[in-house]
PDB file of C-alpha atoms in Angstrom:
ATOM      1  CA  GLN A   1       0.000   0.000   0.000  1.00  0.00           C
ATOM      2  CA  SER A   2       2.881   2.358   0.622  1.00  0.00           C
ATOM      3  CA  GLN A   3       3.928   1.958  -3.030  1.00  0.00           C
ATOM      4  CA  TYR A   4       0.417   2.981  -4.125  1.00  0.00           C
ATOM      5  CA  ARG A   5       0.483   6.053  -1.861  1.00  0.00           C
ATOM      6  CA  THR A   6       3.952   7.019  -3.115  1.00  0.00           C
ATOM      7  CA  PHE A   7       2.838   6.631  -6.735  1.00  0.00           C
ATOM      8  CA  LYS A   8      -0.172   8.879  -6.096  1.00  0.00           C
ATOM      9  CA  LEU A   9       2.021  11.501  -4.437  1.00  0.00           C
ATOM     10  CA  LEU A  10       4.424  11.506  -7.402  1.00  0.00           C
ATOM     11  CA  PHE A  11       1.951  11.238 -10.284  1.00  0.00           C
ATOM     12  CA  GLY A  12      -1.351  12.505  -8.857  1.00  0.00           C
ATOM     13  CA  GLU A  13      -3.232   9.242  -9.308  1.00  0.00           C
ATOM     14  CA  TYR A  14      -3.019   5.636  -8.237  1.00  0.00           C
ATOM     15  CA  PRO A  15      -1.263   3.123 -10.523  1.00  0.00           C
ATOM     16  CA  PRO A  16      -3.304   0.440 -12.260  1.00  0.00           C
ATOM     17  CA  HIS A  17      -4.464  -2.256  -9.862  1.00  0.00           C
ATOM     18  CA  SER A  18      -4.078  -5.015 -12.441  1.00  0.00           C
ATOM     19  CA  SER A  19      -4.404  -5.689 -16.152  1.00  0.00           C
ATOM     20  CA  LEU A  20      -5.652  -8.265 -18.616  1.00  0.00           C
ATOM     21  CA  ASN A  21      -3.809  -8.612 -21.908  1.00  0.00           C
ATOM     22  CA  TYR A  22      -5.678 -10.526 -24.612  1.00  0.00           C
ATOM     23  CA  THR A  23      -3.052 -11.865 -26.985  1.00  0.00           C
ATOM     24  CA  TRP A  24      -2.487 -13.739 -30.226  1.00  0.00           C
ATOM     25  CA  ALA A  25       0.600 -15.890 -29.720  1.00  0.00           C
ATOM     26  CA  SER A  26       2.625 -17.027 -32.713  1.00  0.00           C
ATOM     27  CA  LYS A  27       3.577 -20.211 -30.848  1.00  0.00           C
ATOM     28  CA  LEU A  28       1.340 -22.912 -29.374  1.00  0.00           C
ATOM     29  CA  TYR A  29       0.961 -23.215 -25.594  1.00  0.00           C
ATOM     30  CA  ALA A  30      -0.759 -25.807 -23.404  1.00  0.00           C
ATOM     31  CA  LYS A  31      -2.362 -23.223 -21.112  1.00  0.00           C
ATOM     32  CA  THR A  32      -4.177 -20.029 -22.042  1.00  0.00           C
ATOM     33  CA  ILE A  33      -3.626 -17.762 -19.004  1.00  0.00           C
ATOM     34  CA  PHE A  34      -0.149 -16.636 -17.924  1.00  0.00           C
ATOM     35  CA  SER A  35       1.286 -14.106 -15.505  1.00  0.00           C
ATOM     36  CA  SER A  36       3.386 -11.450 -17.173  1.00  0.00           C
ATOM     37  CA  SER A  37       7.116 -11.946 -16.800  1.00  0.00           C
ATOM     38  CA  TYR A  38       7.261  -8.322 -15.565  1.00  0.00           C
ATOM     39  CA  THR A  39       4.564  -8.412 -12.853  1.00  0.00           C
ATOM     40  CA  LYS A  40       1.996 -10.802 -11.408  1.00  0.00           C
ATOM     41  CA  LYS A  41      -0.522  -7.945 -11.561  1.00  0.00           C
ATOM     42  CA  ALA A  42      -0.735  -8.419 -15.338  1.00  0.00           C
ATOM     43  CA  LYS A  43      -2.256 -11.559 -16.817  1.00  0.00           C
ATOM     44  CA  ILE A  44      -1.937 -12.636 -20.438  1.00  0.00           C
ATOM     45  CA  ILE A  45      -4.900 -14.469 -21.958  1.00  0.00           C
ATOM     46  CA  LEU A  46      -4.317 -16.222 -25.267  1.00  0.00           C
ATOM     47  CA  LEU A  47      -7.224 -15.824 -27.679  1.00  0.00           C
ATOM     48  CA  GLN A  48      -5.419 -17.157 -30.754  1.00  0.00           C
ATOM     49  CA  GLN A  49      -2.316 -19.321 -31.086  1.00  0.00           C
ATOM     50  CA  GLY A  50      -0.136 -20.381 -33.964  1.00  0.00           C
ATOM     51  CA  ASN A  51      -0.403 -19.167 -37.542  1.00  0.00           C
ATOM     52  CA  GLU A  52      -3.515 -20.996 -38.767  1.00  0.00           C
ATOM     53  CA  ASN A  53      -5.585 -17.785 -38.820  1.00  0.00           C
ATOM     54  CA  VAL A  54      -2.877 -15.372 -39.983  1.00  0.00           C
ATOM     55  CA  GLY A  55      -4.228 -13.122 -42.723  1.00  0.00           C
ATOM     56  CA  LYS A  56      -7.865 -13.844 -41.806  1.00  0.00           C
ATOM     57  CA  TRP A  57     -10.366 -11.414 -40.319  1.00  0.00           C
ATOM     58  CA  ILE A  58     -11.149 -12.795 -36.852  1.00  0.00           C
ATOM     59  CA  THR A  59     -13.994 -11.580 -34.655  1.00  0.00           C
ATOM     60  CA  GLU A  60     -13.325 -11.951 -30.946  1.00  0.00           C
ATOM     61  CA  GLN A  61     -15.889 -11.639 -28.193  1.00  0.00           C
ATOM     62  CA  VAL A  62     -14.734 -11.779 -24.584  1.00  0.00           C
ATOM     63  CA  ASP A  63     -16.356 -11.457 -21.188  1.00  0.00           C
ATOM     64  CA  ILE A  64     -13.843  -9.210 -19.433  1.00  0.00           C
ATOM     65  CA  VAL A  65     -15.355  -9.757 -15.981  1.00  0.00           C
ATOM     66  CA  GLU A  66     -15.262 -13.547 -16.339  1.00  0.00           C
ATOM     67  CA  SER A  67     -11.725 -13.408 -17.768  1.00  0.00           C
ATOM     68  CA  TYR A  68     -10.644 -11.336 -14.774  1.00  0.00           C
ATOM     69  CA  ARG A  69     -12.185 -13.824 -12.349  1.00  0.00           C
ATOM     70  CA  LYS A  70     -10.382 -16.729 -14.054  1.00  0.00           C
ATOM     71  CA  ALA A  71      -7.065 -14.883 -14.165  1.00  0.00           C
ATOM     72  CA  PHE A  72      -7.045 -13.353 -10.674  1.00  0.00           C
ATOM     73  CA  GLY A  73      -9.554 -15.454  -8.714  1.00  0.00           C
ATOM     74  CA  GLN A  74     -11.623 -12.439  -7.660  1.00  0.00           C
ATOM     75  CA  ASP A  75     -13.980  -9.798  -9.021  1.00  0.00           C
ATOM     76  CA  PRO A  76     -12.416  -6.870 -10.891  1.00  0.00           C
ATOM     77  CA  THR A  77     -12.373  -3.313  -9.622  1.00  0.00           C
ATOM     78  CA  GLU A  78     -15.373  -1.160 -10.463  1.00  0.00           C
ATOM     79  CA  ARG A  79     -13.522   1.124 -12.939  1.00  0.00           C
ATOM     80  CA  ALA A  80     -11.350   0.055 -15.829  1.00  0.00           C
ATOM     81  CA  THR A  81      -9.463   1.497 -18.774  1.00  0.00           C
ATOM     82  CA  LEU A  82      -9.367  -0.102 -22.212  1.00  0.00           C
ATOM     83  CA  GLY A  83      -6.212   0.005 -24.311  1.00  0.00           C
ATOM     84  CA  ILE A  84      -5.710  -1.474 -27.776  1.00  0.00           C
ATOM     85  CA  LEU A  85      -2.113  -2.321 -28.689  1.00  0.00           C
ATOM     86  CA  CYS A  86      -0.144  -4.235 -31.280  1.00  0.00           C
ATOM     87  CA  ASP A  87       3.223  -5.385 -29.957  1.00  0.00           C
ATOM     88  CA  SER A  88       5.766  -7.957 -31.065  1.00  0.00           C
ATOM     89  CA  ASP A  89       9.082  -6.568 -29.805  1.00  0.00           C
ATOM     90  CA  ASN A  90       9.746  -9.390 -27.303  1.00  0.00           C
ATOM     91  CA  THR A  91       9.446 -12.039 -30.019  1.00  0.00           C
ATOM     92  CA  LYS A  92      11.462 -10.095 -32.640  1.00  0.00           C
ATOM     93  CA  GLU A  93       8.588 -10.673 -35.081  1.00  0.00           C
ATOM     94  CA  SER A  94       6.292  -8.142 -36.703  1.00  0.00           C
ATOM     95  CA  ALA A  95       2.537  -7.755 -36.593  1.00  0.00           C
ATOM     96  CA  THR A  96      -0.179  -5.650 -38.182  1.00  0.00           C
ATOM     97  CA  SER A  97      -3.657  -5.431 -36.686  1.00  0.00           C
ATOM     98  CA  TYR A  98      -6.845  -3.825 -37.885  1.00  0.00           C
ATOM     99  CA  ILE A  99      -9.753  -3.023 -35.604  1.00  0.00           C
ATOM    100  CA  ASP A 100     -13.189  -2.438 -37.056  1.00  0.00           C
ATOM    101  CA  TYR A 101     -15.537  -2.064 -34.119  1.00  0.00           C
ATOM    102  CA  ILE A 102     -15.350  -2.289 -30.340  1.00  0.00           C
ATOM    103  CA  GLU A 103     -18.464  -2.568 -28.221  1.00  0.00           C
ATOM    104  CA  VAL A 104     -18.350  -2.598 -24.430  1.00  0.00           C
ATOM    105  CA  PHE A 105     -21.554  -3.418 -22.608  1.00  0.00           C
ATOM    106  CA  GLN A 106     -22.627  -4.479 -19.185  1.00  0.00           C
TER     107      GLN A 106
END
Protein backbone atom coordinates (compact mmCIF):
# COMPACT_ATOMS: atom_id res chain seq x y z
CA GLN A 1 0.00 0.00 0.00
CA SER A 2 2.88 2.36 0.62
CA GLN A 3 3.93 1.96 -3.03
CA TYR A 4 0.42 2.98 -4.12
CA ARG A 5 0.48 6.05 -1.86
CA THR A 6 3.95 7.02 -3.11
CA PHE A 7 2.84 6.63 -6.73
CA LYS A 8 -0.17 8.88 -6.10
CA LEU A 9 2.02 11.50 -4.44
CA LEU A 10 4.42 11.51 -7.40
CA PHE A 11 1.95 11.24 -10.28
CA GLY A 12 -1.35 12.50 -8.86
CA GLU A 13 -3.23 9.24 -9.31
CA TYR A 14 -3.02 5.64 -8.24
CA PRO A 15 -1.26 3.12 -10.52
CA PRO A 16 -3.30 0.44 -12.26
CA HIS A 17 -4.46 -2.26 -9.86
CA SER A 18 -4.08 -5.02 -12.44
CA SER A 19 -4.40 -5.69 -16.15
CA LEU A 20 -5.65 -8.27 -18.62
CA ASN A 21 -3.81 -8.61 -21.91
CA TYR A 22 -5.68 -10.53 -24.61
CA THR A 23 -3.05 -11.87 -26.98
CA TRP A 24 -2.49 -13.74 -30.23
CA ALA A 25 0.60 -15.89 -29.72
CA SER A 26 2.62 -17.03 -32.71
CA LYS A 27 3.58 -20.21 -30.85
CA LEU A 28 1.34 -22.91 -29.37
CA TYR A 29 0.96 -23.22 -25.59
CA ALA A 30 -0.76 -25.81 -23.40
CA LYS A 31 -2.36 -23.22 -21.11
CA THR A 32 -4.18 -20.03 -22.04
CA ILE A 33 -3.63 -17.76 -19.00
CA PHE A 34 -0.15 -16.64 -17.92
CA SER A 35 1.29 -14.11 -15.51
CA SER A 36 3.39 -11.45 -17.17
CA SER A 37 7.12 -11.95 -16.80
CA TYR A 38 7.26 -8.32 -15.56
CA THR A 39 4.56 -8.41 -12.85
CA LYS A 40 2.00 -10.80 -11.41
CA LYS A 41 -0.52 -7.94 -11.56
CA ALA A 42 -0.74 -8.42 -15.34
CA LYS A 43 -2.26 -11.56 -16.82
CA ILE A 44 -1.94 -12.64 -20.44
CA ILE A 45 -4.90 -14.47 -21.96
CA LEU A 46 -4.32 -16.22 -25.27
CA LEU A 47 -7.22 -15.82 -27.68
CA GLN A 48 -5.42 -17.16 -30.75
CA GLN A 49 -2.32 -19.32 -31.09
CA GLY A 50 -0.14 -20.38 -33.96
CA ASN A 51 -0.40 -19.17 -37.54
CA GLU A 52 -3.51 -21.00 -38.77
CA ASN A 53 -5.58 -17.78 -38.82
CA VAL A 54 -2.88 -15.37 -39.98
CA GLY A 55 -4.23 -13.12 -42.72
CA LYS A 56 -7.87 -13.84 -41.81
CA TRP A 57 -10.37 -11.41 -40.32
CA ILE A 58 -11.15 -12.79 -36.85
CA THR A 59 -13.99 -11.58 -34.66
CA GLU A 60 -13.32 -11.95 -30.95
CA GLN A 61 -15.89 -11.64 -28.19
CA VAL A 62 -14.73 -11.78 -24.58
CA ASP A 63 -16.36 -11.46 -21.19
CA ILE A 64 -13.84 -9.21 -19.43
CA VAL A 65 -15.35 -9.76 -15.98
CA GLU A 66 -15.26 -13.55 -16.34
CA SER A 67 -11.72 -13.41 -17.77
CA TYR A 68 -10.64 -11.34 -14.77
CA ARG A 69 -12.19 -13.82 -12.35
CA LYS A 70 -10.38 -16.73 -14.05
CA ALA A 71 -7.06 -14.88 -14.17
CA PHE A 72 -7.04 -13.35 -10.67
CA GLY A 73 -9.55 -15.45 -8.71
CA GLN A 74 -11.62 -12.44 -7.66
CA ASP A 75 -13.98 -9.80 -9.02
CA PRO A 76 -12.42 -6.87 -10.89
CA THR A 77 -12.37 -3.31 -9.62
CA GLU A 78 -15.37 -1.16 -10.46
CA ARG A 79 -13.52 1.12 -12.94
CA ALA A 80 -11.35 0.05 -15.83
CA THR A 81 -9.46 1.50 -18.77
CA LEU A 82 -9.37 -0.10 -22.21
CA GLY A 83 -6.21 0.01 -24.31
CA ILE A 84 -5.71 -1.47 -27.78
CA LEU A 85 -2.11 -2.32 -28.69
CA CYS A 86 -0.14 -4.23 -31.28
CA ASP A 87 3.22 -5.38 -29.96
CA SER A 88 5.77 -7.96 -31.07
CA ASP A 89 9.08 -6.57 -29.81
CA ASN A 90 9.75 -9.39 -27.30
CA THR A 91 9.45 -12.04 -30.02
CA LYS A 92 11.46 -10.10 -32.64
CA GLU A 93 8.59 -10.67 -35.08
CA SER A 94 6.29 -8.14 -36.70
CA ALA A 95 2.54 -7.75 -36.59
CA THR A 96 -0.18 -5.65 -38.18
CA SER A 97 -3.66 -5.43 -36.69
CA TYR A 98 -6.85 -3.82 -37.88
CA ILE A 99 -9.75 -3.02 -35.60
CA ASP A 100 -13.19 -2.44 -37.06
CA TYR A 101 -15.54 -2.06 -34.12
CA ILE A 102 -15.35 -2.29 -30.34
CA GLU A 103 -18.46 -2.57 -28.22
CA VAL A 104 -18.35 -2.60 -24.43
CA PHE A 105 -21.55 -3.42 -22.61
CA GLN A 106 -22.63 -4.48 -19.19
